[in-house]
PDB file of C-alpha atoms in Angstrom:
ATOM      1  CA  UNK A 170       6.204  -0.687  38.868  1.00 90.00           C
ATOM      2  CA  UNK A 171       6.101  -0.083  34.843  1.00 97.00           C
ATOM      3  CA  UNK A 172       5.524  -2.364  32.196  1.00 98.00           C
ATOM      4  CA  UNK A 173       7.917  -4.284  30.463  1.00 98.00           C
ATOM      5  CA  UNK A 174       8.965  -2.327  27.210  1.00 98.00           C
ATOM      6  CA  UNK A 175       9.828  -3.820  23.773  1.00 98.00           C
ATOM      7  CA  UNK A 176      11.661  -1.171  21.839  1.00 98.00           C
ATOM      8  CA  UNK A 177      10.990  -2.155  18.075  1.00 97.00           C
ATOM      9  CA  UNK A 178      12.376  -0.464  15.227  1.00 95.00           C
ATOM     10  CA  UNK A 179      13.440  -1.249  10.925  1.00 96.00           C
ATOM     11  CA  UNK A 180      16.563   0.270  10.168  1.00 96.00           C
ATOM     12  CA  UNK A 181      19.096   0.795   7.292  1.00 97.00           C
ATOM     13  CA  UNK A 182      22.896  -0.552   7.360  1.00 96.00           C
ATOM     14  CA  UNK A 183      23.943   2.529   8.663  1.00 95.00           C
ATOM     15  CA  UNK A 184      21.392   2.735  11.526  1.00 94.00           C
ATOM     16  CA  UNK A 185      19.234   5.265   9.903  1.00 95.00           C
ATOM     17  CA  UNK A 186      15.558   4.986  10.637  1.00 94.00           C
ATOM     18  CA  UNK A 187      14.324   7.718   7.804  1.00 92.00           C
ATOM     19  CA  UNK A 188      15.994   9.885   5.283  1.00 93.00           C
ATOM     20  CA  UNK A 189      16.652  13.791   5.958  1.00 91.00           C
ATOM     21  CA  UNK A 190      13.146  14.169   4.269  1.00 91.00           C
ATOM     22  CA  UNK A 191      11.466  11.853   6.355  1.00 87.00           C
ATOM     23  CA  UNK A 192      11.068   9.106   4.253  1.00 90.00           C
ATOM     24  CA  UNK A 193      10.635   5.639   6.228  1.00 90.00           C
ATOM     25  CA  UNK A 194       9.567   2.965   4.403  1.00 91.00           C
ATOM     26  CA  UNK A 195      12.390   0.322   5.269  1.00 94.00           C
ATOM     27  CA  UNK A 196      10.408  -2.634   6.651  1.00 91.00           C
ATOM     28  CA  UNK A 197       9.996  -5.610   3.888  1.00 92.00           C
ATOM     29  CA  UNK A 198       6.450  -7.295   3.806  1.00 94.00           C
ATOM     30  CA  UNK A 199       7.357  -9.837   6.209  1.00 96.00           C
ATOM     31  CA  UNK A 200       8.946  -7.504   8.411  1.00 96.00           C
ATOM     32  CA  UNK A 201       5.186  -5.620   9.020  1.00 95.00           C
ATOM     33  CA  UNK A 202       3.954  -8.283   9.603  1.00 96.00           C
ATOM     34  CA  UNK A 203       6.404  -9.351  12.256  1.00 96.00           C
ATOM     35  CA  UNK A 204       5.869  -6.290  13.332  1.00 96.00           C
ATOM     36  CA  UNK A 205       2.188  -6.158  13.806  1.00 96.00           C
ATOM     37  CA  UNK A 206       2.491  -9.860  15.752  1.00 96.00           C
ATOM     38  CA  UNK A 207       4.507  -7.763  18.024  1.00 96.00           C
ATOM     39  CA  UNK A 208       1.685  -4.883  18.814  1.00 96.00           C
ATOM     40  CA  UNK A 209      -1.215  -7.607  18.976  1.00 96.00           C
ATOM     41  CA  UNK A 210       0.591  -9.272  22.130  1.00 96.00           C
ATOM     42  CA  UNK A 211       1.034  -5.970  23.701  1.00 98.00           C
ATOM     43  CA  UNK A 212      -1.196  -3.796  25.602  1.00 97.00           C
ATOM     44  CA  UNK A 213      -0.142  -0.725  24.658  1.00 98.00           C
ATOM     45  CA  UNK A 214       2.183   1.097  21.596  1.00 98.00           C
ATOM     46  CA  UNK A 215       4.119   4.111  22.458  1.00 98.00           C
ATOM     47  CA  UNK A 216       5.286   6.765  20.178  1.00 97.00           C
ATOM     48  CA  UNK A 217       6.539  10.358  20.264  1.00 95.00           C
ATOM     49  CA  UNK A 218       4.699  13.357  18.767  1.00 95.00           C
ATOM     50  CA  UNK A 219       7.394  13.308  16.002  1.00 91.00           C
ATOM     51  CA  UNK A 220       6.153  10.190  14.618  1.00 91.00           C
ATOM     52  CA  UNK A 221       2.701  12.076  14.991  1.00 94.00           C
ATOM     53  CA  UNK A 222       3.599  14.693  13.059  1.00 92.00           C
ATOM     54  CA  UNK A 223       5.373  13.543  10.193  1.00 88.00           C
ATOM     55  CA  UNK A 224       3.297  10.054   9.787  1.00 90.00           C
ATOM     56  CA  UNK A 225       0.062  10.634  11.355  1.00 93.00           C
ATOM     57  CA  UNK A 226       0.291   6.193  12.148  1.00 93.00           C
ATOM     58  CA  UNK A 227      -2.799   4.681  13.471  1.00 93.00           C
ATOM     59  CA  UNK A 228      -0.962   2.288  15.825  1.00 95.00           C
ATOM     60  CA  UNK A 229      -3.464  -0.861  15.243  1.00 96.00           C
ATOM     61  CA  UNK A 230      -2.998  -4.054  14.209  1.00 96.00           C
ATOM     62  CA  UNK A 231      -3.733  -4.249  10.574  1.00 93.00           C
ATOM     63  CA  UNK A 232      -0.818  -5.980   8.677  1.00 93.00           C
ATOM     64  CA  UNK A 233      -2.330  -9.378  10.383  1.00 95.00           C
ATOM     65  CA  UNK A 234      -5.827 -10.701  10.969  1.00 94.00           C
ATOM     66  CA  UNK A 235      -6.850  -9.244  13.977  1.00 93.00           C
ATOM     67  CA  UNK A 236      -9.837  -8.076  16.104  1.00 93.00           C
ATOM     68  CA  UNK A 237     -10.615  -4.278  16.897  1.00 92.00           C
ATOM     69  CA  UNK A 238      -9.938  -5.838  21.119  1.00 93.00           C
ATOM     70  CA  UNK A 239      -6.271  -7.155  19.671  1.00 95.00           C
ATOM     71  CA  UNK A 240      -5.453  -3.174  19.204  1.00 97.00           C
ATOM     72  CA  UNK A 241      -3.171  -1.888  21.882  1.00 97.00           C
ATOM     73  CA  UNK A 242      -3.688   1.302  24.004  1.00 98.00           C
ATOM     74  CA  UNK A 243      -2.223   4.193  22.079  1.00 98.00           C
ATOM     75  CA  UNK A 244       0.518   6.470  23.602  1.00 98.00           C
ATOM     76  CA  UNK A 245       1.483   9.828  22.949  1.00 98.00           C
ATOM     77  CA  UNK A 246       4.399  11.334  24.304  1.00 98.00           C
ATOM     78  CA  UNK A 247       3.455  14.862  23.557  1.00 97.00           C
ATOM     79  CA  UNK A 248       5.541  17.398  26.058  1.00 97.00           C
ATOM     80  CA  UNK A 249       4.047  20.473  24.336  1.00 97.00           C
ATOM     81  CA  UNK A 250       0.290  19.380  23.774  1.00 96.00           C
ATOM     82  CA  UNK A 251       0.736  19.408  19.712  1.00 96.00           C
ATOM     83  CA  UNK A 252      -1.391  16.247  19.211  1.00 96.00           C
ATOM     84  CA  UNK A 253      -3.837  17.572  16.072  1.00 95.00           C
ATOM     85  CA  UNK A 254      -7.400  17.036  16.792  1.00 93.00           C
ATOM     86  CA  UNK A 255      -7.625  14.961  13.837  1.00 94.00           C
ATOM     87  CA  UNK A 256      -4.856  12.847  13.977  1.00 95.00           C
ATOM     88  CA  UNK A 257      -5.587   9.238  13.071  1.00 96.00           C
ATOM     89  CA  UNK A 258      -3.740   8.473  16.537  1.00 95.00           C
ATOM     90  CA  UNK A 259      -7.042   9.831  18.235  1.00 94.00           C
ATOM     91  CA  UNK A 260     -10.028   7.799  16.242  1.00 93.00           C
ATOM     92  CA  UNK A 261     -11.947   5.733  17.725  1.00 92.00           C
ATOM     93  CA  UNK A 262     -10.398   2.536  16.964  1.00 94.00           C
ATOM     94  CA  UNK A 263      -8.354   1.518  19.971  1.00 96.00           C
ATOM     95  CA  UNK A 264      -7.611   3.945  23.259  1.00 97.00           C
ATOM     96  CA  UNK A 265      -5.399   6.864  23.133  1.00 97.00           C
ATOM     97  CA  UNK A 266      -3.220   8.173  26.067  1.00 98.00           C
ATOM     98  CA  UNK A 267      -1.277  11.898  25.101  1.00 98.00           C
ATOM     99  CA  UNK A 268       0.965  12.811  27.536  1.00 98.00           C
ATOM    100  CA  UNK A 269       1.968  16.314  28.086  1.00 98.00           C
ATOM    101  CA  UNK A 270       4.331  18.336  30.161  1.00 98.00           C
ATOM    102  CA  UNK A 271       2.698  20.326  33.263  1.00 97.00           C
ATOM    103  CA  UNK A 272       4.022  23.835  31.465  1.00 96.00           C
ATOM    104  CA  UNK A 273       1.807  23.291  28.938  1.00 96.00           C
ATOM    105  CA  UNK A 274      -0.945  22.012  30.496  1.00 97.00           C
ATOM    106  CA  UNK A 275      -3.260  24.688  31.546  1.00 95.00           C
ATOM    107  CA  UNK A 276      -3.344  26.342  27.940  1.00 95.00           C
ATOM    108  CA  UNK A 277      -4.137  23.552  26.264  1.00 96.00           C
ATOM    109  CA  UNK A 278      -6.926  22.780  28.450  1.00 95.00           C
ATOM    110  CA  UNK A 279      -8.647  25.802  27.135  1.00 96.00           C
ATOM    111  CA  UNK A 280      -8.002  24.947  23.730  1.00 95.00           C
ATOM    112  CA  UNK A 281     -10.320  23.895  21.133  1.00 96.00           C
ATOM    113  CA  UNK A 282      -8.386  20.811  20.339  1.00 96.00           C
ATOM    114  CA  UNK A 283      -8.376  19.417  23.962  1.00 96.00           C
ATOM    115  CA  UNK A 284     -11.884  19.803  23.891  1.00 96.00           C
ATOM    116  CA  UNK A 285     -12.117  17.556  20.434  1.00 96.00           C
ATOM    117  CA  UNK A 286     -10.127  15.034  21.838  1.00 96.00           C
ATOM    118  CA  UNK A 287     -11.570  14.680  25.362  1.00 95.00           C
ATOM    119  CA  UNK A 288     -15.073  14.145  23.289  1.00 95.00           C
ATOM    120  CA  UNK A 289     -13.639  11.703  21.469  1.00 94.00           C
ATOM    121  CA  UNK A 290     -12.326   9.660  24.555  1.00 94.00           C
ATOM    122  CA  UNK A 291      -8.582  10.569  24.615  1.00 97.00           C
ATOM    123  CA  UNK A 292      -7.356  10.085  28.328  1.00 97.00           C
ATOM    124  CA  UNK A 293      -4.315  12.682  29.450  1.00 98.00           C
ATOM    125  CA  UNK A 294      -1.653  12.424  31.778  1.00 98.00           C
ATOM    126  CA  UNK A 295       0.479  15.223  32.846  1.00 98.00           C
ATOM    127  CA  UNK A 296       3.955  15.241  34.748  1.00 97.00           C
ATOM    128  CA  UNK A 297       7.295  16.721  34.401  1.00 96.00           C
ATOM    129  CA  UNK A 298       7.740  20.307  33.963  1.00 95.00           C
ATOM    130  CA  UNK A 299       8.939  21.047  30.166  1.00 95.00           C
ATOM    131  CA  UNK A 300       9.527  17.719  29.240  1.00 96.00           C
ATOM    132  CA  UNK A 301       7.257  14.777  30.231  1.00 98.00           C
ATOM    133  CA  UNK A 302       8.619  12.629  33.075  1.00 98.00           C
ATOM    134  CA  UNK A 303       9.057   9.213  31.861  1.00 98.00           C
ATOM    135  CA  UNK A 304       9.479   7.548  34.987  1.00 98.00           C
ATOM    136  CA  UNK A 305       5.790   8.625  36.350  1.00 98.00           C
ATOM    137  CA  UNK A 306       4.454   8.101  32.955  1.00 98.00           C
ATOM    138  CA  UNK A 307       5.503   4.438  32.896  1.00 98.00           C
ATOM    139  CA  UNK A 308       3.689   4.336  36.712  1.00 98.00           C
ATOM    140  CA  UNK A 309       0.761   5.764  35.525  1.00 98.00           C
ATOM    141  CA  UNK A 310       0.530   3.320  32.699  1.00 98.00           C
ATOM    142  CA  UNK A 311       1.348   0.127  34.430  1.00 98.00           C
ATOM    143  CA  UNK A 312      -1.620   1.359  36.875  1.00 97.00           C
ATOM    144  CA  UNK A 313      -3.741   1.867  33.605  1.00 97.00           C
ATOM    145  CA  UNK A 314      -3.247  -2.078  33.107  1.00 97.00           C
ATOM    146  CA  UNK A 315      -0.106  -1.842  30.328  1.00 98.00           C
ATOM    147  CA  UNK A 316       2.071  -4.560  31.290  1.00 98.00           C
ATOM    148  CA  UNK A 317       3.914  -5.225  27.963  1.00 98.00           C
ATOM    149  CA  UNK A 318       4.683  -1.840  25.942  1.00 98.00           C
ATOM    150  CA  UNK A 319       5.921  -1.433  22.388  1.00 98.00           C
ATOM    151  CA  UNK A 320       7.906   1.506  22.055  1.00 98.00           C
ATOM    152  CA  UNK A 321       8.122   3.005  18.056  1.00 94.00           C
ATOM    153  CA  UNK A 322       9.467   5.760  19.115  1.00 85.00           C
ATOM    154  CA  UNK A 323      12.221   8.560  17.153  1.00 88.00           C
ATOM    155  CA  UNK A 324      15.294   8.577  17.903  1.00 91.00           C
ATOM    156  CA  UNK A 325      15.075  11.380  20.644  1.00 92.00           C
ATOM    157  CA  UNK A 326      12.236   9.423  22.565  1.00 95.00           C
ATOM    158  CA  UNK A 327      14.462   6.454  22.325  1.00 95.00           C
ATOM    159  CA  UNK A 328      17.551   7.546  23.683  1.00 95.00           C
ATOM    160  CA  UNK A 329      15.544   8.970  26.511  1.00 96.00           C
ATOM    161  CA  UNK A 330      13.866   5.742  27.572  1.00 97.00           C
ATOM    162  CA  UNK A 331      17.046   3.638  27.601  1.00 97.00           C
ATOM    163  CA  UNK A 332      19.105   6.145  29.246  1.00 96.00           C
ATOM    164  CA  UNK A 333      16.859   6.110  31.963  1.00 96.00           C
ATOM    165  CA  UNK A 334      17.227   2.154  32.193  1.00 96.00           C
ATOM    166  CA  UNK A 335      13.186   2.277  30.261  1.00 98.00           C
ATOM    167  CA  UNK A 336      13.708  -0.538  28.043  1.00 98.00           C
ATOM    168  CA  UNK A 337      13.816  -3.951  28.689  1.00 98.00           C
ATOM    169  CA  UNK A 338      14.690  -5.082  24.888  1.00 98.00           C
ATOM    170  CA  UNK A 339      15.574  -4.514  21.967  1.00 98.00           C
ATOM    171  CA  UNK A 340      14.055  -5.845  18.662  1.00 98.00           C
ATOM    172  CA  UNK A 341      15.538  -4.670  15.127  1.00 97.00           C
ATOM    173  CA  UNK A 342      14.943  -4.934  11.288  1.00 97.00           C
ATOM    174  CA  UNK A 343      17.760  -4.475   9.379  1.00 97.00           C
ATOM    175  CA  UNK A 344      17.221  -4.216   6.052  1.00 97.00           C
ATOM    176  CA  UNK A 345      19.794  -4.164   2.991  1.00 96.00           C
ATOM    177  CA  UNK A 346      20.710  -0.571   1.626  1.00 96.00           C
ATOM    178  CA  UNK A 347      22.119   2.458   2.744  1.00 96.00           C
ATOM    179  CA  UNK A 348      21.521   6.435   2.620  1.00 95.00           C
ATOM    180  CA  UNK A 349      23.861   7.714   4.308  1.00 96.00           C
ATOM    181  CA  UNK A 350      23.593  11.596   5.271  1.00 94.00           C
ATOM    182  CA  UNK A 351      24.135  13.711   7.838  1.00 92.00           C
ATOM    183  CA  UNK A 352      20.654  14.895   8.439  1.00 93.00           C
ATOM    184  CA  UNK A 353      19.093  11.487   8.060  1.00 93.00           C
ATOM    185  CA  UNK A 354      17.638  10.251  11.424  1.00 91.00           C
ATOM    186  CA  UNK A 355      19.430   7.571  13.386  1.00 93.00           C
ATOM    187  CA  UNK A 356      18.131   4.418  16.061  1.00 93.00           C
ATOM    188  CA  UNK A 357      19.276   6.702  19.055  1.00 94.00           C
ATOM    189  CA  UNK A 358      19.739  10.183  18.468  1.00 91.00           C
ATOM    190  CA  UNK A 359      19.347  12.858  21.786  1.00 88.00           C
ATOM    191  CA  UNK A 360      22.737  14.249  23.825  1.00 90.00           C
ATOM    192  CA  UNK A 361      24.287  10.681  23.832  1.00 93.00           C
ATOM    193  CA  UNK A 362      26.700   9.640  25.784  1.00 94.00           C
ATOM    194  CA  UNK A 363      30.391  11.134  26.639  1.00 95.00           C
ATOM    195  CA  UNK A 364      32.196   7.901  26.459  1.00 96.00           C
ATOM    196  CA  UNK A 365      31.949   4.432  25.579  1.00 95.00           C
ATOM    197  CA  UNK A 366      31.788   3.135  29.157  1.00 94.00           C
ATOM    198  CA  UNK A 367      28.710   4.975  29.791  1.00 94.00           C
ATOM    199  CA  UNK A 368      26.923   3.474  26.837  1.00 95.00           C
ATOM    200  CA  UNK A 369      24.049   1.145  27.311  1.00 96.00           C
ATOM    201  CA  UNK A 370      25.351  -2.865  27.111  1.00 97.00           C
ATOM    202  CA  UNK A 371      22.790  -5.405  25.409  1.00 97.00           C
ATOM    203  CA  UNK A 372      23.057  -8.718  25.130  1.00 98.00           C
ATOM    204  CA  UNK A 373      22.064 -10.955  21.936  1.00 98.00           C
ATOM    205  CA  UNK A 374      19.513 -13.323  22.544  1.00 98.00           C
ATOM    206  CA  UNK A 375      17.795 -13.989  18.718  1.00 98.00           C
ATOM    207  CA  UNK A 376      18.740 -13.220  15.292  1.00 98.00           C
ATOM    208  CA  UNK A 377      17.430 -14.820  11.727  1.00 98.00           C
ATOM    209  CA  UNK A 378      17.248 -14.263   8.298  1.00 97.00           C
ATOM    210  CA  UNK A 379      13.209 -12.365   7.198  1.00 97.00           C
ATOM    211  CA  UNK A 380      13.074 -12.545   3.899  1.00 95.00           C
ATOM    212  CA  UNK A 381      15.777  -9.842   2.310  1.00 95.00           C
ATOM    213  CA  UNK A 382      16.110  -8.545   6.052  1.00 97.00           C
ATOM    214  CA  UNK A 383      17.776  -9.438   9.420  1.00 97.00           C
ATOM    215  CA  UNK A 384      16.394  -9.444  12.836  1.00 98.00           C
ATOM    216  CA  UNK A 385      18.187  -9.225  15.556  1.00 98.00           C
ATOM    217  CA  UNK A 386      16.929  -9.108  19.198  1.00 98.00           C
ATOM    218  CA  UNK A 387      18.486  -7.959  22.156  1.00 98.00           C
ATOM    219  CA  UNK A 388      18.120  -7.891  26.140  1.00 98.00           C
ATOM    220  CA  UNK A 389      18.697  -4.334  27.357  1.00 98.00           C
ATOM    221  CA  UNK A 390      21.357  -4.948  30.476  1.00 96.00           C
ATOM    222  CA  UNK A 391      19.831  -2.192  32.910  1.00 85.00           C
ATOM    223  CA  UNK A 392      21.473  -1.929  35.972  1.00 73.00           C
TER     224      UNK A 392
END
């Protein structure tokens, strides 16, 4: 059992989801908000440690009125433990899950930071052995009570959950302007796959017009 997973992202013409600097700031007004519908009907918001890193999110529902309950659970996926003790990601507005891979664990148990965060309420979940194991994370949070999760992951995180048959659908922003570059991060990004057969098939089930942008949403086809 694992919850259902919305994979949501805004991206450029030429499928780039930030610049080679990081810059990400794609989504239109209306788009946000779309967005933010999206996380208050969900019970939980996954993201990777990237996303952390470079743009320490909170991961509520703000771009819509809302109530602090409408926030979902908050979900790390955090192999190496590099969560910083005061990333907005851990306050205490809605729950936060990190989950880390077993290598890592029993150092960052001693650490200063794990003890921050376990003070301020942040639950952990270990599995895997370098890398965390999706599968058993998805288990562990369908047990936790996540039926529907939105996944804002990077692109690595991404291509990892669909090429293990993770994601149940697809929903995308694409907005009107292109950068281009080599560097620049894409929708799907990790090893990829060899050949075109082994690629993942959707299947189109909404698109429309948001203001200057286009939404399309797809059905993943999992096997």
């Amino acid at each position: 059992m694992r919850p259902y997973v919305i994979l949501n992202a805004a991206m450029t013409l030429d499928g780039k989801i930030a610049t080679a600097t990081g810059s990400s700031n794609i989504s239109g007004k209306k788009d946000l908000e779309r967005v933010h519908e999206i996380r208050k009907e969900c019970d939980g918001i996954m993201v990777g440690i990237g996303t952390v890193m470079a743009d320490d999110p909170r991961l509520t529902v703000h771009k819509i009125d809302a109530r602090p309950e409408d926030n979902p659970v908050r979900v790390v996926v955090d192999s190496r433990c590099r969560t910083p003790a005061d990333a907005r990601i851990t306050n205490g507005d809605a729950k936060t899950i990190i989950a880390g891979a077993n290598e890592y664990k029993e150092e960052f148990m001693k650490s200063e930071t794990y003890e921050t965060l376990k003070k301020r309420g942040v639950k952990f979940f270990f599995s895997g052995d370098r890398r965390v194991d999706l599968k058993a994370l998805m288990n562990y949070l369908h047990e936790e009570g996540i039926e529907k999760l939105m996944l804002e992951g990077g692109a690595t995180l991404n291509f990892s959950m669909i090429r293990l048959g993770l994601i149940d659908e697809i929903s995308i922003c694409v907005a009107p302007m292109v950068v281009g570059g080599a560097d620049a991060k894409t929708f799907f990004d990790g090893d990829g796959f060899n050949t075109m057969d082994e690629s993942v098939k959707l299947e189109l089930i909404d698109y429309y017009p948001l203001d200057k942008d286009f939404i399309l949403n797809y059905r993943v086809l999992n096997d």
